[in-house]
Coordinates of C-alpha atoms and ligand atoms in Angstrom, one line a residue:
M65 CA -50.1 -101.7 166.3
T66 CA -52.2 -100.1 169.0
K67 CA -55.4 -98.4 168.0
A68 CA -55.8 -94.7 169.0
P69 CA -58.8 -94.3 171.4
S70 CA -60.1 -91.5 169.2
L71 CA -60.2 -93.8 166.1
I72 CA -63.9 -94.6 166.1
D73 CA -65.7 -96.6 163.3
P74 CA -69.0 -94.7 162.7
T75 CA -70.7 -97.9 161.5
K76 CA -69.9 -99.8 164.7
I77 CA -70.7 -97.4 167.5
Y78 CA -74.2 -97.5 169.1
A79 CA -74.7 -101.1 168.1
D80 CA -75.9 -101.5 171.7
I81 CA -78.8 -99.1 171.3
D82 CA -81.9 -100.9 170.2
T83 CA -84.6 -99.0 168.4
P84 CA -87.7 -101.1 168.8
E85 CA -91.3 -100.5 167.7
Q86 CA -92.7 -98.2 170.3
Y87 CA -95.4 -95.5 170.7
L88 CA -95.1 -92.5 173.1
E89 CA -98.0 -90.3 174.0
G90 CA -97.8 -86.5 173.5
A91 CA -94.4 -85.0 172.8
G92 CA -92.8 -88.1 174.3
L93 CA -90.2 -88.3 177.0
D94 CA -86.5 -89.2 176.7
S95 CA -87.0 -91.1 180.0
E96 CA -89.7 -93.3 178.4
M97 CA -87.7 -94.4 175.3
E98 CA -87.2 -98.1 175.5
D99 CA -83.6 -97.8 174.7
P100 CA -82.7 -94.3 175.9
A101 CA -81.0 -91.9 173.4
D102 CA -77.4 -90.9 174.0
L103 CA -77.3 -87.2 174.9
G104 CA -73.6 -87.2 175.6
A105 CA -74.1 -86.9 179.4
E106 CA -71.4 -89.6 180.0
S107 CA -69.1 -88.5 177.2
Y108 CA -69.1 -84.8 176.2
V109 CA -66.0 -83.0 177.4
G110 CA -65.9 -79.2 177.1
S111 CA -62.9 -77.0 176.3
G112 CA -64.0 -73.4 177.1
K113 CA -65.4 -72.7 173.6
L114 CA -68.5 -70.8 174.9
T115 CA -67.1 -69.4 178.2
G116 CA -69.5 -66.7 179.5
R117 CA -72.0 -67.1 176.7
R118 CA -75.8 -67.1 177.3
A119 CA -77.9 -69.4 175.3
L120 CA -81.6 -70.1 174.8
I121 CA -82.4 -73.5 173.4
T122 CA -86.0 -74.4 172.5
G123 CA -86.9 -78.0 173.0
G124 CA -83.8 -78.2 175.3
D125 CA -85.3 -80.9 177.5
S126 CA -84.6 -83.9 175.3
G127 CA -83.1 -85.2 172.1
I128 CA -81.0 -82.9 170.1
G129 CA -81.8 -79.8 172.2
G130 CA -81.0 -81.7 175.4
A131 CA -77.6 -82.9 174.1
T132 CA -76.9 -79.3 172.9
A133 CA -77.8 -77.9 176.3
I134 CA -75.4 -80.3 178.0
A135 CA -72.6 -79.5 175.6
Y136 CA -73.1 -75.7 175.8
A137 CA -72.9 -75.8 179.6
R138 CA -69.7 -77.9 179.6
E139 CA -68.3 -75.4 177.1
G140 CA -68.9 -72.7 179.7
A141 CA -72.3 -71.2 178.7
D142 CA -75.3 -70.4 180.9
V143 CA -78.4 -72.1 179.4
A144 CA -82.1 -71.4 179.3
I145 CA -84.3 -74.3 178.0
S146 CA -87.9 -74.2 176.8
Y147 CA -90.2 -77.2 176.6
L148 CA -93.8 -78.2 177.1
P149 CA -95.1 -78.5 180.7
E150 CA -95.7 -82.3 180.2
E151 CA -91.9 -82.6 179.7
Q152 CA -90.9 -81.3 183.1
S153 CA -89.2 -84.5 184.3
D154 CA -86.9 -84.5 181.2
A155 CA -86.2 -80.8 181.7
D156 CA -85.3 -81.4 185.4
R157 CA -82.6 -83.8 184.3
I158 CA -81.1 -81.4 181.8
V159 CA -81.2 -78.6 184.4
R160 CA -79.3 -80.8 186.8
L161 CA -76.7 -81.6 184.2
I162 CA -76.3 -77.9 183.3
E163 CA -75.8 -77.1 187.0
E164 CA -73.4 -80.0 187.5
A165 CA -71.3 -78.3 184.8
G166 CA -71.1 -75.3 187.1
R167 CA -73.4 -73.1 184.9
K168 CA -76.7 -71.4 185.4
A169 CA -79.8 -73.1 184.1
V170 CA -83.1 -71.4 183.5
A171 CA -86.2 -73.6 182.8
I172 CA -89.1 -72.1 181.0
P173 CA -92.1 -74.4 180.3
G174 CA -94.8 -73.3 177.9
D175 CA -96.3 -73.7 174.4
I176 CA -94.4 -71.9 171.6
S177 CA -97.3 -72.2 169.2
D178 CA -98.6 -69.2 171.1
A179 CA -97.1 -65.9 170.0
A180 CA -97.5 -64.2 173.4
F181 CA -95.7 -67.1 175.1
C182 CA -92.8 -66.8 172.6
R183 CA -92.3 -63.2 173.6
E184 CA -92.6 -64.0 177.3
L185 CA -90.1 -66.9 176.8
V186 CA -87.4 -64.6 175.4
E187 CA -88.0 -62.0 178.2
R188 CA -87.7 -64.7 180.9
A189 CA -84.5 -66.1 179.3
V190 CA -82.9 -62.6 179.0
E191 CA -83.9 -61.8 182.6
G192 CA -82.7 -65.2 183.9
L193 CA -79.4 -65.2 182.1
G194 CA -78.7 -61.5 182.3
G195 CA -78.6 -61.2 178.5
L196 CA -78.6 -63.4 175.4
D197 CA -76.0 -64.1 172.7
I198 CA -77.0 -67.6 171.4
L199 CA -80.5 -68.6 170.2
V200 CA -81.1 -72.1 169.1
N201 CA -84.6 -72.5 167.5
N202 CA -84.8 -76.3 167.8
A203 CA -88.2 -77.3 169.1
G204 CA -90.3 -79.0 166.5
K205 CA -93.5 -81.0 165.9
Q206 CA -93.5 -84.0 163.6
Q207 CA -96.5 -86.3 163.1
H208 CA -96.6 -88.7 160.2
V209 CA -99.8 -88.7 158.0
E210 CA -99.8 -91.1 155.1
D211 CA -102.5 -89.4 153.0
L212 CA -103.0 -85.7 152.5
V213 CA -106.8 -86.1 152.8
D214 CA -106.3 -87.4 156.3
L215 CA -104.2 -84.4 157.3
D216 CA -106.6 -82.3 159.3
D217 CA -106.4 -78.5 159.4
E218 CA -105.6 -78.4 163.1
E219 CA -102.6 -80.7 162.8
F220 CA -101.4 -78.7 159.8
D221 CA -101.8 -75.4 161.6
A222 CA -100.1 -76.7 164.8
T223 CA -97.1 -77.9 162.8
M224 CA -96.8 -74.6 161.0
K225 CA -97.2 -72.6 164.3
T226 CA -94.7 -74.7 166.2
N227 CA -92.0 -75.1 163.5
I228 CA -92.2 -71.9 161.5
Y229 CA -94.2 -69.2 163.3
A230 CA -92.5 -69.8 166.6
T231 CA -89.1 -69.6 164.9
F232 CA -90.1 -66.2 163.6
W233 CA -91.8 -65.0 166.9
I234 CA -88.9 -66.0 169.1
T235 CA -86.2 -64.7 166.7
K236 CA -88.0 -61.4 166.4
A237 CA -88.3 -61.0 170.2
A238 CA -84.7 -62.0 170.7
L239 CA -83.1 -59.7 168.1
P240 CA -83.1 -56.5 170.2
H241 CA -81.2 -58.3 172.9
L242 CA -78.5 -59.9 170.7
P243 CA -75.1 -58.1 170.6
A244 CA -72.7 -58.4 167.6
G245 CA -71.0 -61.7 167.9
S246 CA -74.2 -63.6 168.6
S247 CA -75.3 -66.7 166.8
I248 CA -78.7 -67.9 165.8
I249 CA -78.9 -71.6 164.9
N250 CA -82.1 -73.2 163.5
T251 CA -82.8 -76.9 163.4
T252 CA -83.9 -77.9 159.9
S253 CA -83.8 -81.4 158.5
I254 CA -82.8 -83.8 155.7
Q255 CA -86.6 -83.4 155.0
A256 CA -85.9 -79.9 153.7
Y257 CA -84.1 -81.6 150.8
A258 CA -85.6 -85.0 150.5
P259 CA -89.1 -84.9 151.8
S260 CA -90.9 -88.2 152.7
G261 CA -94.4 -88.8 151.4
H262 CA -95.8 -89.4 154.9
L263 CA -94.3 -86.1 156.2
V264 CA -95.2 -83.5 153.6
H265 CA -96.5 -80.9 156.1
Y266 CA -93.5 -81.3 158.4
A267 CA -91.0 -81.3 155.5
M268 CA -92.4 -78.1 154.2
T269 CA -91.7 -76.4 157.5
K270 CA -88.1 -77.6 157.4
G271 CA -87.7 -76.2 153.9
A272 CA -89.1 -72.9 155.2
I273 CA -86.7 -72.9 158.2
N274 CA -83.7 -73.6 156.0
N275 CA -84.7 -70.8 153.6
F276 CA -85.4 -68.4 156.5
S277 CA -82.0 -69.2 158.0
K278 CA -80.2 -68.2 154.7
G279 CA -82.2 -65.1 154.1
L280 CA -81.9 -63.9 157.7
A281 CA -78.2 -64.6 157.6
E282 CA -77.9 -62.1 154.7
Q283 CA -79.8 -59.5 156.7
L284 CA -77.9 -59.9 160.0
A285 CA -74.3 -60.6 158.9
P286 CA -73.5 -56.9 158.5
K287 CA -74.6 -56.5 162.1
G288 CA -72.2 -59.2 163.2
I289 CA -74.9 -61.7 164.0
R290 CA -74.4 -65.0 162.3
V291 CA -77.4 -67.2 161.3
N292 CA -76.9 -70.9 160.4
A293 CA -78.8 -74.1 160.4
V294 CA -78.2 -77.7 161.3
A295 CA -79.9 -80.4 159.2
P296 CA -80.1 -83.7 161.1
G297 CA -80.8 -87.1 159.4
P298 CA -82.7 -89.8 161.3
I299 CA -81.9 -89.2 165.0
W300 CA -83.1 -91.4 167.9
T301 CA -85.2 -89.0 169.9
P302 CA -88.6 -89.0 171.6
L303 CA -90.1 -87.1 168.6
Q304 CA -89.8 -90.3 166.5
P305 CA -91.7 -92.8 168.6
A306 CA -94.2 -90.0 169.6
G307 CA -95.8 -90.2 166.2
G308 CA -92.9 -88.9 164.1
Q309 CA -92.7 -92.2 162.3
P310 CA -95.1 -95.2 162.3
P311 CA -93.9 -97.6 165.1
E312 CA -93.1 -100.3 162.6
A313 CA -90.6 -98.0 160.8
L314 CA -88.6 -97.4 164.0
P315 CA -86.3 -100.5 163.9
D316 CA -84.9 -99.8 160.5
A317 CA -85.3 -96.0 159.9
G318 CA -81.5 -95.5 160.2
S319 CA -80.6 -98.1 157.6
Q320 CA -81.0 -95.7 154.7
T321 CA -78.0 -93.7 155.8
G322 CA -74.4 -94.4 154.6
V323 CA -73.3 -95.5 158.1
G324 CA -76.5 -97.7 158.3
R325 CA -77.9 -96.7 161.6
W326 CA -79.8 -94.0 163.5
G327 CA -77.8 -91.1 164.7
Q328 CA -77.7 -90.1 168.4
P329 CA -78.3 -86.6 169.8
A330 CA -74.7 -86.7 171.1
E331 CA -73.5 -86.7 167.5
L332 CA -75.4 -83.5 166.8
A333 CA -74.3 -81.3 169.8
P334 CA -70.8 -80.6 168.4
A335 CA -72.4 -79.0 165.3
F336 CA -74.4 -76.6 167.5
V337 CA -71.2 -75.9 169.5
Y338 CA -69.2 -75.1 166.4
L339 CA -71.9 -72.8 164.9
A340 CA -72.3 -70.9 168.2
S341 CA -68.5 -70.5 168.9
A342 CA -65.9 -68.2 167.6
E343 CA -64.5 -71.1 165.6
S344 CA -67.1 -70.4 162.9
T345 CA -66.8 -66.6 162.6
Y346 CA -66.7 -66.9 158.8
V347 CA -69.5 -69.4 158.5
V348 CA -72.8 -67.6 157.7
G349 CA -76.0 -68.9 156.1
E350 CA -74.7 -72.4 156.1
T351 CA -76.7 -75.6 156.6
L352 CA -74.5 -78.1 158.4
N353 CA -75.8 -81.6 157.5
V354 CA -75.4 -84.2 160.2
N355 CA -77.1 -87.2 158.6
G356 CA -74.9 -90.2 158.5
G357 CA -74.4 -89.9 154.7
M358 CA -77.5 -88.9 152.8
P359 CA -76.6 -86.7 149.9
T360 CA -78.0 -83.1 149.8
P361 CA -77.7 -80.4 147.2
Ligands
NAD668 P1 -87.4 -84.0 170.8 O1 -88.7 -84.6 171.0 O2 -86.4 -84.4 171.8 O3 -87.4 -82.5 170.8 C1 -88.4 -81.7 170.2 C2 -88.8 -80.7 171.3 O4 -89.7 -79.8 170.7 C3 -89.6 -81.4 172.5 O5 -88.7 -81.8 173.5 C4 -90.5 -80.2 172.9 O6 -90.0 -79.6 174.1 C5 -90.4 -79.2 171.8 N1 -91.8 -78.8 171.4 C6 -92.6 -79.4 170.5 N2 -93.8 -78.8 170.4 C7 -93.7 -77.7 171.3 C8 -94.5 -76.6 171.6 N3 -95.8 -76.5 171.1 N4 -94.1 -75.7 172.6 C9 -92.9 -75.9 173.1 N5 -92.0 -76.8 172.8 C10 -92.4 -77.7 171.9 O7 -86.9 -84.5 169.4 P2 -85.6 -84.0 168.5 O8 -85.6 -85.0 167.4 O9 -84.4 -83.8 169.3 O10 -86.2 -82.6 167.8 C11 -85.4 -81.4 167.8 C12 -85.5 -80.8 166.5 O11 -84.8 -81.7 165.5 C13 -86.9 -80.6 165.9 O12 -87.0 -79.4 165.3 C14 -87.0 -81.7 164.8 O13 -87.9 -81.4 163.8 C15 -85.5 -81.8 164.4 N6 -85.1 -83.0 163.6 C16 -85.2 -84.2 164.2 C17 -84.8 -85.3 163.5 C18 -84.8 -86.7 164.1 O14 -84.7 -87.6 163.3 N7 -85.1 -86.8 165.4 C19 -84.3 -85.1 162.2 C20 -84.3 -83.9 161.6 C21 -84.7 -82.8 162.3
MG669 MG1 -88.9 -83.4 174.8

């Protein structure tokens, strides 16, 4: 019997991607990962699910946000991405891929832990895209700290600002621009449900983002704006070698999942497409877990 090309064993794919011990400075670059993550650049095929839509994706230069930017463009959306200035080279690659899909790309570097920049970011996205109807709050900061007494106030504060405050600031600035039919999608995490001892401050931000998504969904559904969240499991992205995990944890961090491996950003993008598209018009306040099989409540 011939095997259908679409019949893919999730335990067997990506066996060729090695996840070695590695440390990346700063936010980390996709281009510097020893075995690069799969953003779907070679594989994602669109089918017009987001034709004419206008999306802002924070952290759209790499990892999950980068894969989502590629997928959105191939589904017919114009896409603005935000990222840190040090990530310009990764952002340039995503901009090129958006443009190769025949869509408009708007690149907006800056630090979202600053409230004034968050407001400027939304204004520049709206101006560059000619409007906005998809907001993906995806940028995030994760630094592992084994012992709470070693977690300094600055790191705690920067994590709260980047993950929680920025989500609030950007969403608040975007709301006056979002017409009925728009989608807001926030990236939470398995850490919202099953926090790790070395990530307590990060995990609490993901719990807050998950809760914010559900409460805001209640508030905005009557206006025709849907809010949902995506909760990834362990995904091979620059955030992980850039201090998200201790380097020695990198080779095996995916083995705790049902499928026994790290996920790749390309496996996340379809969830973000679904929640942005008209295929999910009755999906509101949901958290879509994409975690390779790690039970959640
Ligand atoms: P990533 O490093 O590719 O993306 C994170 C992005 O956040 C960076 O590219 C950067 O542009 C942005 N960012 C961080 N601090 C910023 C700041 N101060 N100003 C502006 N931008 C800033 O890694 P990723 O794993 O794709 O992360 C995307 C989201 O997924 C994050 O919210 C992360 O918490 C979440 N997440 C990741 C995993 C995982 O295992 N990789 C699991 C669950 C959730
Ligand atoms: Mg990046």
